[in-house]
Amino acid sequence: MLLLAALTTDAQQWKVPVTGAHEQMLTGKYEPTWQSLRQHQTPQWFRDAKFGIWAHWGPQCVEGSGDWMARSLYMEGSREYKWHVEHYGHPSEVGFKDILPLFKAEHWDPEALVERYKRCGAQYFFVLGNHHDNFDLWDSQYQPWNSKNIGPKRDILEEWARAAKKAGLPLGISFHADHAWTWYEPAQRYDLNGPKAGVYYDGHLTRDDGKGKWWEGLDPQLLYRQNHPLSERSWWNGAIHDQWDWTHGAATPSQEFVTNFYDRTLDAINRYHPDLIYFDVTVLPFYDISDCGLRIATHLYNKNPQSVVFGKILNDEQRQALTWDVERGAPNHIVAEPWQTCNCIGGWHYNTDIYEKNRYKTAGQVVKMLVDIVSKNGNLLLSIPLRADGTYDEKEAKVLDDLEAWMTVNGESIFGTRPWKVFGEGPVAEKSIALNAQGFNDGQYANMDYRDVRFNQKGSVLYATAMGWPDDHRLVIKTLKRGNSHGRKVSRVTLLGYGRVKSQQTADGLIVTLPDPTNAIAPVLKIQ
């Protein structure tokens, strides 16, 4: 009776409920309420995995102007707008819809890529199902603007899923298209200056405008979704960040739009059987104006009880039902529930400016980020941006090579571990580091050195990783001083990839004498 009451209350509160006319939510142990979903526990396989790689890849990589370019090309005067106008045309004549056929994936080899990522230590593999650009990367029955119909003419998700299964890696799919409704609003604009001032961009086009065009028979409104009034302050480009949770004047999406996203997501789940799904949202899609997100999570949990659903900016109750995701950042303490950071070595979509200016994260930065996150009970999901042809560049290849070299020797200190009594010590460990919205504080961790040590454990073994090599070969771990409050007496210290090293517990700390650096990133001590 209590569960029925909770369901009734939830059903009455939704402003835009899903119709359920097409895809049906799988019923079973879980119901679409927080009370029910709190029964779900983040599975042990995910806690053991620690590291995944993400192919955050789609048609927004064509121009190489970076993430959110399909929105920014409609912002007069922006870098992306200028690039688009110069190389492709004015957005009143050539909009993002016209970029889609240029996404060819002509050199894409999913099996080779997944195997490469696995050699780097990836224990699960993530792919993009759709982005805010609203283009489905599979043979979607609910979105004709998809990769089977346009561009590669291939079912991208099917091929990724097959490659992941062959490699023995759990598959994750991310879905972002729920925000197309507000994200594409600049496509309704027009230039305020210049020769095309007042000429509307192509966000207003409909099926009838396609006669004689390459897209004849397709309705641009199924892509752009702009047949609605603008959100409040829509001409201010930053308003979308205030409105991400559908508040502060965000235009309310229609029931048809919400249900369409729901149908597309369940369609992909049922076809490709992901073990993890990720939403780039506050809590869940359309929360809390719709039951859409709760129903999707319920469907996946009932279909695969060992699955993971990620959400951002979660309260304590929601973290018991979902797995918390932090974007480009981390809390500076151990978190009781398993969680994940999603980050990228560059921009979320391929950006030639980052390539040309050598602004990729190095393998050293990635490793230190991973070690820090794992010490706090987290996982790292790392994106390696691909070009539109489906390949990574030679600078990204260097990152992967260096990452593989470190992980091959030191992976035992990552996989299958759990947090110790304290996560670490050192200048950064002692700082108060706050999250900014859904994360965005990774810069606070950028300057860790050998003084910053991170701990984790596996059985009776304690691992201590220093975030660099001391010049004088003398590493002092203060937490493990003689008579330390954690009751840790040290009998043997081994440097992974080298062998036993000299150590002594003193009143100042565990003093370890290290050899010349055996890798270019960080030494890992196995302490028994």
One Martini backbone bead per residue (centre of mass of N, CA, C, O) as a GRO file, in nm:
protein
  528
    1MET     BB    1   0.056   0.063  -0.020
    2LEU     BB    2   0.296   0.255  -0.006
    3LEU     BB    3   0.388   0.218  -0.300
    4LEU     BB    4   0.122   0.311  -0.432
    5ALA     BB    5   0.128   0.594  -0.310
    6ALA     BB    6   0.392   0.683  -0.441
    7LEU     BB    7   0.302   0.647  -0.733
    8THR     BB    8   0.064   0.842  -0.724
    9THR     BB    9   0.217   1.095  -0.646
   10ASP     BB   10   0.408   1.100  -0.890
   11ALA     BB   11   0.188   1.106  -1.114
   12GLN     BB   12   0.066   1.393  -1.016
   13GLN     BB   13   0.339   1.584  -1.044
   14TRP     BB   14   0.361   1.575  -1.345
   15LYS     BB   15   0.380   1.790  -1.614
   16VAL     BB   16   0.536   1.564  -1.826
   17PRO     BB   17   0.425   1.284  -1.906
   18VAL     BB   18   0.450   0.982  -2.018
   19THR     BB   19   0.263   0.786  -2.238
   20GLY     BB   20   0.340   0.482  -2.347
   21ALA     BB   21   0.262   0.411  -2.662
   22HIS     BB   22   0.524   0.237  -2.726
   23GLU     BB   23   0.732   0.204  -2.508
   24GLN     BB   24   0.781  -0.038  -2.252
   25MET     BB   25   0.815  -0.074  -1.933
   26LEU     BB   26   0.980  -0.278  -1.736
   27THR     BB   27   0.878  -0.507  -1.513
   28GLY     BB   28   0.937  -0.561  -1.145
   29LYS     BB   29   1.116  -0.487  -0.877
   30TYR     BB   30   1.098  -0.207  -1.008
   31GLU     BB   31   0.999   0.130  -0.958
   32PRO     BB   32   0.921   0.480  -1.042
   33THR     BB   33   1.080   0.531  -0.753
   34TRP     BB   34   1.285   0.613  -0.502
   35GLN     BB   35   1.208   0.392  -0.304
   36SER     BB   36   1.268   0.160  -0.506
   37LEU     BB   37   1.559   0.242  -0.627
   38ARG     BB   38   1.714   0.213  -0.347
   39GLN     BB   39   1.764  -0.101  -0.377
   40HIS     BB   40   1.988  -0.031  -0.556
   41GLN     BB   41   2.319  -0.144  -0.630
   42THR     BB   42   2.624  -0.091  -0.693
   43PRO     BB   43   2.816  -0.291  -0.852
   44GLN     BB   44   3.109  -0.466  -0.811
   45TRP     BB   45   3.227  -0.447  -1.096
   46PHE     BB   46   3.246  -0.138  -1.090
   47ARG     BB   47   3.429  -0.108  -0.840
   48ASP     BB   48   3.666  -0.275  -0.981
   49ALA     BB   49   3.725  -0.121  -1.251
   50LYS     BB   50   3.772   0.226  -1.238
   51PHE     BB   51   3.808   0.214  -1.576
   52GLY     BB   52   3.711   0.418  -1.857
   53ILE     BB   53   3.623   0.454  -2.206
   54TRP     BB   54   3.528   0.730  -2.431
   55ALA     BB   55   3.324   0.775  -2.730
   56HIS     BB   56   3.279   1.111  -2.796
   57TRP     BB   57   3.103   1.063  -3.097
   58GLY     BB   58   3.023   1.280  -3.383
   59PRO     BB   59   2.916   1.535  -3.600
   60GLN     BB   60   3.069   1.765  -3.425
   61CYS     BB   61   3.362   1.678  -3.556
   62VAL     BB   62   3.382   1.795  -3.845
   63GLU     BB   63   3.492   2.101  -3.784
   64GLY     BB   64   3.681   2.111  -3.518
   65SER     BB   65   3.536   2.331  -3.291
   66GLY     BB   66   3.392   2.158  -3.083
   67ASP     BB   67   3.192   2.182  -2.835
   68TRP     BB   68   2.872   2.291  -2.915
   69MET     BB   69   2.872   2.378  -3.225
   70ALA     BB   70   2.560   2.339  -3.297
   71ARG     BB   71   2.505   2.604  -3.130
   72SER     BB   72   2.739   2.821  -3.186
   73LEU     BB   73   2.684   2.869  -3.499
   74TYR     BB   74   2.423   3.060  -3.390
   75MET     BB   75   2.643   3.271  -3.273
   76GLU     BB   76   2.709   3.567  -3.327
   77GLY     BB   77   3.071   3.597  -3.334
   78SER     BB   78   3.166   3.336  -3.284
   79ARG     BB   79   3.402   3.111  -3.347
   80GLU     BB   80   3.207   2.901  -3.478
   81TYR     BB   81   3.061   3.092  -3.666
   82LYS     BB   82   3.305   3.192  -3.830
   83TRP     BB   83   3.395   2.915  -3.930
   84HIS     BB   84   3.135   2.833  -4.069
   85VAL     BB   85   3.106   3.067  -4.267
   86GLU     BB   86   3.386   3.033  -4.408
   87HIS     BB   87   3.358   2.697  -4.473
   88TYR     BB   88   3.015   2.661  -4.528
   89GLY     BB   89   2.821   2.896  -4.417
   90HIS     BB   90   2.531   3.035  -4.357
   91PRO     BB   91   2.280   2.953  -4.118
   92SER     BB   92   2.046   3.019  -4.329
   93GLU     BB   93   2.177   2.790  -4.543
   94VAL     BB   94   2.396   2.644  -4.336
   95GLY     BB   95   2.343   2.406  -4.118
   96PHE     BB   96   2.368   2.134  -3.924
   97LYS     BB   97   2.216   1.945  -4.115
   98ASP     BB   98   2.454   1.990  -4.343
   99ILE     BB   99   2.679   1.829  -4.176
  100LEU     BB  100   2.589   1.532  -4.152
  101PRO     BB  101   2.694   1.415  -4.436
  102LEU     BB  102   3.010   1.467  -4.339
  103PHE     BB  103   2.968   1.219  -4.159
  104LYS     BB  104   3.158   0.922  -4.240
  105ALA     BB  105   3.361   0.720  -4.096
  106GLU     BB  106   3.591   0.601  -4.305
  107HIS     BB  107   3.820   0.501  -4.056
  108TRP     BB  108   3.645   0.320  -3.884
  109ASP     BB  109   3.755   0.086  -3.607
  110PRO     BB  110   3.611  -0.054  -3.345
  111GLU     BB  111   3.786  -0.297  -3.266
  112ALA     BB  112   4.061  -0.154  -3.251
  113LEU     BB  113   3.983   0.059  -3.042
  114VAL     BB  114   3.892  -0.123  -2.808
  115GLU     BB  115   4.157  -0.277  -2.783
  116ARG     BB  116   4.329  -0.030  -2.719
  117TYR     BB  117   4.180   0.051  -2.457
  118LYS     BB  118   4.228  -0.214  -2.307
  119ARG     BB  119   4.543  -0.186  -2.296
  120CYS     BB  120   4.503   0.082  -2.108
  121GLY     BB  121   4.270  -0.044  -1.884
  122ALA     BB  122   3.996  -0.078  -1.974
  123GLN     BB  123   3.678  -0.205  -1.814
  124TYR     BB  124   3.508   0.001  -1.988
  125PHE     BB  125   3.266   0.113  -2.249
  126PHE     BB  126   3.187   0.419  -2.414
  127VAL     BB  127   2.906   0.577  -2.584
  128LEU     BB  128   2.736   0.764  -2.819
  129GLY     BB  129   2.397   0.805  -2.890
  130ASN     BB  130   2.346   1.114  -2.814
  131HIS     BB  131   2.318   1.452  -2.842
  132HIS     BB  132   2.211   1.776  -2.835
  133ASP     BB  133   2.178   1.746  -3.160
  134ASN     BB  134   1.967   1.489  -3.205
  135PHE     BB  135   2.155   1.254  -3.314
  136ASP     BB  136   2.135   0.928  -3.404
  137LEU     BB  137   2.373   0.639  -3.361
  138TRP     BB  138   2.132   0.478  -3.506
  139ASP     BB  139   1.862   0.269  -3.611
  140SER     BB  140   1.617   0.472  -3.566
  141GLN     BB  141   1.259   0.459  -3.516
  142TYR     BB  142   1.230   0.779  -3.378
  143GLN     BB  143   1.483   0.898  -3.571
  144PRO     BB  144   1.566   0.997  -3.890
  145TRP     BB  145   1.812   1.143  -3.760
  146ASN     BB  146   2.058   0.920  -3.862
  147SER     BB  147   2.338   0.709  -3.929
  148LYS     BB  148   2.181   0.527  -4.138
  149ASN     BB  149   2.064   0.769  -4.325
  150ILE     BB  150   2.318   0.956  -4.241
  151GLY     BB  151   2.634   0.958  -4.362
  152PRO     BB  152   2.763   0.659  -4.285
  153LYS     BB  153   2.537   0.436  -4.305
  154ARG     BB  154   2.548   0.340  -3.992
  155ASP     BB  155   2.540   0.137  -3.702
  156ILE     BB  156   2.714   0.243  -3.449
  157LEU     BB  157   2.613   0.089  -3.196
  158GLU     BB  158   2.633  -0.195  -3.306
  159GLU     BB  159   2.944  -0.192  -3.355
  160TRP     BB  160   3.031  -0.121  -3.073
  161ALA     BB  161   2.890  -0.355  -2.924
  162ARG     BB  162   3.044  -0.581  -3.068
  163ALA     BB  163   3.329  -0.491  -2.978
  164ALA     BB  164   3.285  -0.509  -2.672
  165LYS     BB  165   3.209  -0.806  -2.660
  166LYS     BB  166   3.474  -0.918  -2.783
  167ALA     BB  167   3.648  -0.772  -2.541
  168GLY     BB  168   3.482  -0.795  -2.261
  169LEU     BB  169   3.313  -0.522  -2.231
  170PRO     BB  170   3.133  -0.314  -2.087
  171LEU     BB  171   2.846  -0.119  -2.181
  172GLY     BB  172   2.807   0.226  -2.265
  173ILE     BB  173   2.545   0.485  -2.278
  174SER     BB  174   2.487   0.811  -2.402
  175PHE     BB  175   2.228   1.064  -2.325
  176HIS     BB  176   2.144   1.419  -2.455
  177ALA     BB  177   1.866   1.503  -2.621
  178ASP     BB  178   1.676   1.639  -2.400
  179HIS     BB  179   1.812   1.946  -2.466
  180ALA     BB  180   1.733   2.042  -2.755
  181TRP     BB  181   1.500   2.237  -2.698
  182THR     BB  182   1.708   2.466  -2.579
  183TRP     BB  183   1.991   2.436  -2.721
  184TYR     BB  184   1.868   2.526  -3.022
  185GLU     BB  185   1.756   2.822  -3.002
  186PRO     BB  186   1.963   2.985  -3.183
  187ALA     BB  187   1.823   2.877  -3.456
  188GLN     BB  188   1.596   3.116  -3.430
  189ARG     BB  189   1.770   3.326  -3.523
  190TYR     BB  190   1.961   3.628  -3.615
  191ASP     BB  191   2.120   3.866  -3.746
  192LEU     BB  192   2.218   4.201  -3.631
  193ASN     BB  193   2.446   4.205  -3.851
  194GLY     BB  194   2.497   4.281  -4.163
  195PRO     BB  195   2.382   4.146  -4.468
  196LYS     BB  196   2.191   3.927  -4.276
  197ALA     BB  197   2.007   4.098  -4.130
  198GLY     BB  198   1.709   3.926  -4.028
  199VAL     BB  199   1.793   3.640  -4.117
  200TYR     BB  200   1.696   3.343  -4.068
  201TYR     BB  201   1.762   3.062  -3.949
  202ASP     BB  202   1.712   2.701  -3.984
  203GLY     BB  203   1.514   2.653  -3.725
  204HIS     BB  204   1.234   2.714  -3.906
  205LEU     BB  205   1.222   2.475  -4.065
  206THR     BB  206   1.047   2.248  -4.279
  207ARG     BB  207   0.947   2.005  -4.482
  208ASP     BB  208   0.844   2.205  -4.711
  209ASP     BB  209   1.148   2.327  -4.757
  210GLY     BB  210   1.280   2.048  -4.906
  211LYS     BB  211   1.228   2.094  -5.192
  212GLY     BB  212   1.509   1.987  -5.379
  213LYS     BB  213   1.665   1.878  -5.146
  214TRP     BB  214   1.857   1.657  -4.975
  215TRP     BB  215   1.615   1.665  -4.734
  216GLU     BB  216   1.387   1.546  -4.866
  217GLY     BB  217   1.135   1.433  -4.625
  218LEU     BB  218   1.258   1.592  -4.401
  219ASP     BB  219   1.230   1.722  -4.065
  220PRO     BB  220   1.390   1.971  -3.897
  221GLN     BB  221   1.210   1.955  -3.630
  222LEU     BB  222   1.327   1.665  -3.549
  223LEU     BB  223   1.599   1.806  -3.477
  224TYR     BB  224   1.561   2.104  -3.346
  225ARG     BB  225   1.294   2.171  -3.187
  226GLN     BB  226   1.155   2.495  -3.265
  227ASN     BB  227   0.826   2.472  -3.223
  228HIS     BB  228   0.872   2.721  -3.000
  229PRO     BB  229   0.907   2.913  -2.752
  230LEU     BB  230   1.121   3.090  -2.598
  231SER     BB  231   1.312   3.129  -2.358
  232GLU     BB  232   1.410   3.300  -2.117
  233ARG     BB  233   1.678   3.480  -2.218
  234SER     BB  234   1.780   3.336  -2.490
  235TRP     BB  235   1.991   3.561  -2.603
  236TRP     BB  236   2.140   3.453  -2.363
  237ASN     BB  237   2.383   3.217  -2.365
  238GLY     BB  238   2.387   3.151  -2.038
  239ALA     BB  239   2.092   3.056  -1.960
  240ILE     BB  240   2.107   2.743  -1.988
  241HIS     BB  241   2.251   2.688  -1.713
  242ASP     BB  242   2.008   2.781  -1.534
  243GLN     BB  243   1.800   2.574  -1.717
  244TRP     BB  244   1.888   2.267  -1.697
  245ASP     BB  245   1.640   2.203  -1.474
  246TRP     BB  246   1.376   2.357  -1.590
  247THR     BB  247   1.428   2.647  -1.495
  248HIS     BB  248   1.429   2.986  -1.521
  249GLY     BB  249   1.244   2.985  -1.802
  250ALA     BB  250   1.217   2.731  -1.937
  251ALA     BB  251   1.101   2.569  -2.190
  252THR     BB  252   0.844   2.359  -2.210
  253PRO     BB  253   0.814   2.052  -2.295
  254SER     BB  254   0.666   1.830  -2.473
  255GLN     BB  255   0.521   1.526  -2.467
  256GLU     BB  256   0.633   1.431  -2.736
  257PHE     BB  257   0.934   1.487  -2.676
  258VAL     BB  258   0.965   1.320  -2.419
  259THR     BB  259   0.864   1.050  -2.538
  260ASN     BB  260   1.073   1.030  -2.764
  261PHE     BB  261   1.317   1.000  -2.579
  262TYR     BB  262   1.218   0.750  -2.435
  263ASP     BB  263   1.190   0.566  -2.683
  264ARG     BB  264   1.483   0.584  -2.781
  265THR     BB  265   1.619   0.473  -2.526
  266LEU     BB  266   1.473   0.199  -2.513
  267ASP     BB  267   1.555   0.106  -2.789
  268ALA     BB  268   1.863   0.093  -2.727
  269ILE     BB  269   1.853  -0.094  -2.484
  270ASN     BB  270   1.708  -0.337  -2.631
  271ARG     BB  271   1.932  -0.374  -2.857
  272TYR     BB  272   2.235  -0.325  -2.684
  273HIS     BB  273   2.266  -0.391  -2.381
  274PRO     BB  274   2.350  -0.212  -2.150
  275ASP     BB  275   2.533  -0.154  -1.836
  276LEU     BB  276   2.535   0.160  -1.902
  277ILE     BB  277   2.402   0.493  -1.818
  278TYR     BB  278   2.410   0.838  -1.941
  279PHE     BB  279   2.340   1.171  -1.810
  280ASP     BB  280   2.339   1.529  -1.899
  281VAL     BB  281   2.213   1.597  -1.592
  282THR     BB  282   1.983   1.672  -1.356
  283VAL     BB  283   1.976   1.359  -1.242
  284LEU     BB  284   1.732   1.340  -1.476
  285PRO     BB  285   1.537   1.334  -1.727
  286PHE     BB  286   1.316   1.592  -1.665
  287TYR     BB  287   1.398   1.673  -1.386
  288ASP     BB  288   1.079   1.755  -1.220
  289ILE     BB  289   0.852   1.719  -1.488
  290SER     BB  290   0.914   1.401  -1.519
  291ASP     BB  291   0.908   1.033  -1.549
  292CYS     BB  292   1.123   0.949  -1.757
  293GLY     BB  293   1.386   0.880  -1.593
  294LEU     BB  294   1.265   0.674  -1.395
  295ARG     BB  295   1.171   0.476  -1.618
  296ILE     BB  296   1.446   0.414  -1.740
  297ALA     BB  297   1.584   0.308  -1.486
  298THR     BB  298   1.380   0.083  -1.434
  299HIS     BB  299   1.418  -0.071  -1.695
  300LEU     BB  300   1.721  -0.140  -1.659
  301TYR     BB  301   1.709  -0.280  -1.381
  302ASN     BB  302   1.509  -0.503  -1.476
  303LYS     BB  303   1.692  -0.606  -1.712
  304ASN     BB  304   1.971  -0.516  -1.532
  305PRO     BB  305   2.077  -0.553  -1.208
  306GLN     BB  306   2.401  -0.487  -1.302
  307SER     BB  307   2.355  -0.192  -1.343
  308VAL     BB  308   2.413   0.159  -1.450
  309VAL     BB  309   2.310   0.489  -1.329
  310PHE     BB  310   2.363   0.822  -1.407
  311GLY     BB  311   2.401   1.125  -1.201
  312LYS     BB  312   2.361   1.468  -1.127
  313ILE     BB  313   2.321   1.642  -0.861
  314LEU     BB  314   2.282   1.471  -0.586
  315ASN     BB  315   2.122   1.354  -0.335
  316ASP     BB  316   2.118   1.126  -0.091
  317GLU     BB  317   1.881   0.959  -0.203
  318GLN     BB  318   1.975   0.946  -0.505
  319ARG     BB  319   2.252   0.794  -0.440
  320GLN     BB  320   2.091   0.520  -0.379
  321ALA     BB  321   1.975   0.492  -0.691
  322LEU     BB  322   2.233   0.623  -0.804
  323THR     BB  323   2.522   0.719  -0.982
  324TRP     BB  324   2.757   0.944  -0.925
  325ASP     BB  325   2.841   1.229  -1.131
  326VAL     BB  326   3.153   1.397  -1.216
  327GLU     BB  327   3.251   1.682  -1.389
  328ARG     BB  328   3.561   1.767  -1.404
  329GLY     BB  329   3.610   1.619  -1.109
  330ALA     BB  330   3.638   1.630  -0.732
  331PRO     BB  331   3.631   1.530  -0.434
  332ASN     BB  332   3.814   1.581  -0.102
  333HIS     BB  333   3.694   1.281  -0.036
  334ILE     BB  334   3.543   1.019   0.091
  335VAL     BB  335   3.295   0.821  -0.058
  336ALA     BB  336   3.066   0.594   0.024
  337GLU     BB  337   2.969   0.588  -0.255
  338PRO     BB  338   2.989   0.507  -0.556
  339TRP     BB  339   3.168   0.679  -0.825
  340GLN     BB  340   3.211   0.935  -1.095
  341THR     BB  341   3.435   1.053  -1.339
  342CYS     BB  342   3.413   1.279  -1.609
  343ASN     BB  343   3.655   1.304  -1.874
  344CYS     BB  344   3.915   1.479  -2.074
  345ILE     BB  345   4.193   1.545  -2.281
  346GLY     BB  346   3.995   1.761  -2.399
  347GLY     BB  347   3.734   1.782  -2.578
  348TRP     BB  348   3.438   1.636  -2.627
  349HIS     BB  349   3.496   1.743  -2.902
  350TYR     BB  350   3.673   1.779  -3.160
  351ASN     BB  351   3.979   1.996  -3.147
  352THR     BB  352   4.215   2.163  -3.332
  353ASP     BB  353   4.318   2.370  -3.126
  354ILE     BB  354   4.419   2.168  -2.915
  355TYR     BB  355   4.616   2.029  -3.099
  356GLU     BB  356   4.791   2.278  -3.198
  357LYS     BB  357   4.838   2.374  -2.871
  358ASN     BB  358   4.898   2.136  -2.679
  359ARG     BB  359   4.617   2.067  -2.470
  360TYR     BB  360   4.655   1.800  -2.373
  361LYS     BB  361   4.646   1.564  -2.167
  362THR     BB  362   4.846   1.375  -2.002
  363ALA     BB  363   4.921   1.074  -1.875
  364GLY     BB  364   5.004   1.189  -1.600
  365GLN     BB  365   4.737   1.336  -1.543
  366VAL     BB  366   4.555   1.091  -1.563
  367VAL     BB  367   4.680   0.913  -1.343
  368LYS     BB  368   4.648   1.113  -1.105
  369MET     BB  369   4.347   1.131  -1.129
  370LEU     BB  370   4.284   0.833  -1.089
  371VAL     BB  371   4.418   0.788  -0.813
  372ASP     BB  372   4.255   0.998  -0.659
  373ILE     BB  373   3.972   0.881  -0.716
  374VAL     BB  374   4.015   0.591  -0.606
  375SER     BB  375   4.083   0.687  -0.307
  376LYS     BB  376   3.750   0.793  -0.307
  377ASN     BB  377   3.561   0.567  -0.456
  378GLY     BB  378   3.626   0.596  -0.765
  379ASN     BB  379   3.582   0.661  -1.109
  380LEU     BB  380   3.710   0.671  -1.454
  381LEU     BB  381   3.592   0.857  -1.736
  382LEU     BB  382   3.756   0.863  -2.057
  383SER     BB  383   3.806   1.086  -2.317
  384ILE     BB  384   3.882   1.023  -2.673
  385PRO     BB  385   3.897   1.210  -2.928
  386LEU     BB  386   3.745   1.198  -3.243
  387ARG     BB  387   3.740   1.212  -3.554
  388ALA     BB  388   3.518   1.199  -3.815
  389ASP     BB  389   3.675   0.932  -3.933
  390GLY     BB  390   3.755   0.756  -3.653
  391THR     BB  391   4.020   0.899  -3.541
  392TYR     BB  392   4.321   0.948  -3.391
  393ASP     BB  393   4.583   1.125  -3.311
  394GLU     BB  394   4.926   1.134  -3.243
  395LYS     BB  395   4.892   1.268  -2.959
  396GLU     BB  396   4.690   1.063  -2.850
  397ALA     BB  397   4.869   0.816  -2.892
  398LYS     BB  398   5.076   0.898  -2.678
  399VAL     BB  399   4.887   0.882  -2.438
  400LEU     BB  400   4.818   0.581  -2.473
  401ASP     BB  401   5.103   0.469  -2.453
  402ASP     BB  402   5.170   0.582  -2.167
  403LEU     BB  403   4.931   0.454  -2.024
  404GLU     BB  404   4.996   0.160  -2.083
  405ALA     BB  405   5.272   0.149  -1.947
  406TRP     BB  406   5.171   0.209  -1.657
  407MET     BB  407   4.933   0.000  -1.630
  408THR     BB  408   5.086  -0.265  -1.675
  409VAL     BB  409   5.247  -0.232  -1.395
  410ASN     BB  410   5.009  -0.068  -1.194
  411GLY     BB  411   4.710  -0.189  -1.203
  412GLU     BB  412   4.688  -0.339  -0.921
  413SER     BB  413   4.643  -0.048  -0.770
  414ILE     BB  414   4.340  -0.024  -0.897
  415PHE     BB  415   4.213  -0.290  -0.940
  416GLY     BB  416   4.001  -0.403  -0.685
  417THR     BB  417   3.991  -0.172  -0.497
  418ARG     BB  418   3.997   0.018  -0.184
  419PRO     BB  419   3.960   0.221   0.046
  420TRP     BB  420   4.101   0.360   0.301
  421LYS     BB  421   4.104   0.545   0.586
  422VAL     BB  422   4.270   0.726   0.394
  423PHE     BB  423   4.339   0.889   0.090
  424GLY     BB  424   4.565   1.108   0.199
  425GLU     BB  425   4.848   1.330   0.134
  426GLY     BB  426   4.914   1.673   0.132
  427PRO     BB  427   4.854   1.974  -0.005
  428VAL     BB  428   4.592   1.887  -0.162
  429ALA     BB  429   4.455   1.712   0.059
  430GLU     BB  430   4.436   1.981   0.257
  431LYS     BB  431   4.239   2.107   0.080
  432SER     BB  432   3.968   2.314  -0.002
  433ILE     BB  433   3.745   2.154  -0.240
  434ALA     BB  434   3.507   2.261  -0.449
  435LEU     BB  435   3.230   2.235  -0.620
  436ASN     BB  436   3.103   2.316  -0.958
  437ALA     BB  437   2.831   2.203  -0.953
  438GLN     BB  438   2.908   1.907  -1.133
  439GLY     BB  439   3.223   2.032  -1.078
  440PHE     BB  440   3.483   2.189  -1.216
  441ASN     BB  441   3.791   2.119  -1.035
  442ASP     BB  442   4.057   1.993  -1.174
  443GLY     BB  443   4.262   2.232  -1.141
  444GLN     BB  444   4.316   2.174  -0.827
  445TYR     BB  445   4.492   1.895  -0.925
  446ALA     BB  446   4.744   1.983  -1.120
  447ASN     BB  447   4.995   2.021  -0.873
  448MET     BB  448   5.093   1.750  -0.809
  449ASP     BB  449   5.332   1.576  -0.604
  450TYR     BB  450   5.529   1.378  -0.408
  451ARG     BB  451   5.372   1.483  -0.147
  452ASP     BB  452   5.141   1.345  -0.288
  453VAL     BB  453   4.949   1.084  -0.140
  454ARG     BB  454   4.789   0.772  -0.227
  455PHE     BB  455   4.535   0.545  -0.109
  456ASN     BB  456   4.495   0.180  -0.113
  457GLN     BB  457   4.320  -0.146  -0.113
  458LYS     BB  458   4.401  -0.517  -0.097
  459GLY     BB  459   4.332  -0.650   0.156
  460SER     BB  460   4.651  -0.645   0.315
  461VAL     BB  461   4.717  -0.435   0.099
  462LEU     BB  462   4.905  -0.138   0.056
  463TYR     BB  463   4.872   0.151  -0.142
  464ALA     BB  464   5.127   0.394  -0.255
  465THR     BB  465   5.100   0.703  -0.434
  466ALA     BB  466   5.311   0.915  -0.588
  467MET     BB  467   5.296   1.238  -0.764
  468GLY     BB  468   5.605   1.157  -0.787
  469TRP     BB  469   5.958   1.219  -0.796
  470PRO     BB  470   6.210   1.250  -0.592
  471ASP     BB  471   6.520   1.384  -0.632
  472ASP     BB  472   6.648   1.231  -0.356
  473HIS     BB  473   6.484   0.943  -0.320
  474ARG     BB  474   6.303   1.063  -0.074
  475LEU     BB  475   6.024   0.918   0.087
  476VAL     BB  476   5.762   1.067   0.289
  477ILE     BB  477   5.515   0.903   0.498
  478LYS     BB  478   5.336   1.032   0.750
  479THR     BB  479   5.093   0.834   0.804
  480LEU     BB  480   5.336   0.592   0.855
  481LYS     BB  481   5.428   0.633   1.120
  482ARG     BB  482   5.532   0.555   1.410
  483GLY     BB  483   5.245   0.479   1.576
  484ASN     BB  484   5.006   0.503   1.415
  485SER     BB  485   4.653   0.538   1.424
  486HIS     BB  486   4.616   0.285   1.203
  487GLY     BB  487   4.804   0.033   1.279
  488ARG     BB  488   5.065   0.047   1.081
  489LYS     BB  489   5.289  -0.208   1.013
  490VAL     BB  490   5.602  -0.234   0.851
  491SER     BB  491   5.779  -0.500   0.659
  492ARG     BB  492   5.719  -0.424   0.342
  493VAL     BB  493   5.860  -0.273   0.035
  494THR     BB  494   5.729  -0.230  -0.299
  495LEU     BB  495   5.820  -0.156  -0.628
  496LEU     BB  496   5.661  -0.136  -0.897
  497GLY     BB  497   5.876  -0.268  -1.145
  498TYR     BB  498   6.128  -0.364  -0.934
  499GLY     BB  499   6.105  -0.394  -0.599
  500ARG     BB  500   6.263  -0.393  -0.326
  501VAL     BB  501   6.276  -0.142  -0.066
  502LYS     BB  502   6.393   0.080   0.143
  503SER     BB  503   6.275   0.101   0.491
  504GLN     BB  504   6.143   0.335   0.758
  505GLN     BB  505   6.006   0.372   1.072
  506THR     BB  506   5.924   0.685   1.202
  507ALA     BB  507   5.826   0.975   1.364
  508ASP     BB  508   5.785   1.112   1.063
  509GLY     BB  509   5.784   0.836   0.893
  510LEU     BB  510   5.788   0.670   0.599
  511ILE     BB  511   6.102   0.577   0.473
  512VAL     BB  512   6.185   0.585   0.124
  513THR     BB  513   6.407   0.434  -0.106
  514LEU     BB  514   6.460   0.531  -0.429
  515PRO     BB  515   6.513   0.494  -0.737
  516ASP     BB  516   6.529   0.549  -1.029
  517PRO     BB  517   6.313   0.610  -1.248
  518THR     BB  518   6.073   0.366  -1.395
  519ASN     BB  519   5.891   0.612  -1.466
  520ALA     BB  520   5.721   0.918  -1.585
  521ILE     BB  521   5.509   0.954  -1.328
  522ALA     BB  522   5.464   0.711  -1.084
  523PRO     BB  523   5.503   0.569  -0.780
  524VAL     BB  524   5.440   0.231  -0.651
  525LEU     BB  525   5.350   0.106  -0.335
  526LYS     BB  526   5.389  -0.208  -0.167
  527ILE     BB  527   5.238  -0.268   0.149
  528GLN     BB  528   5.314  -0.514   0.436
   0.00000   0.00000   0.00000
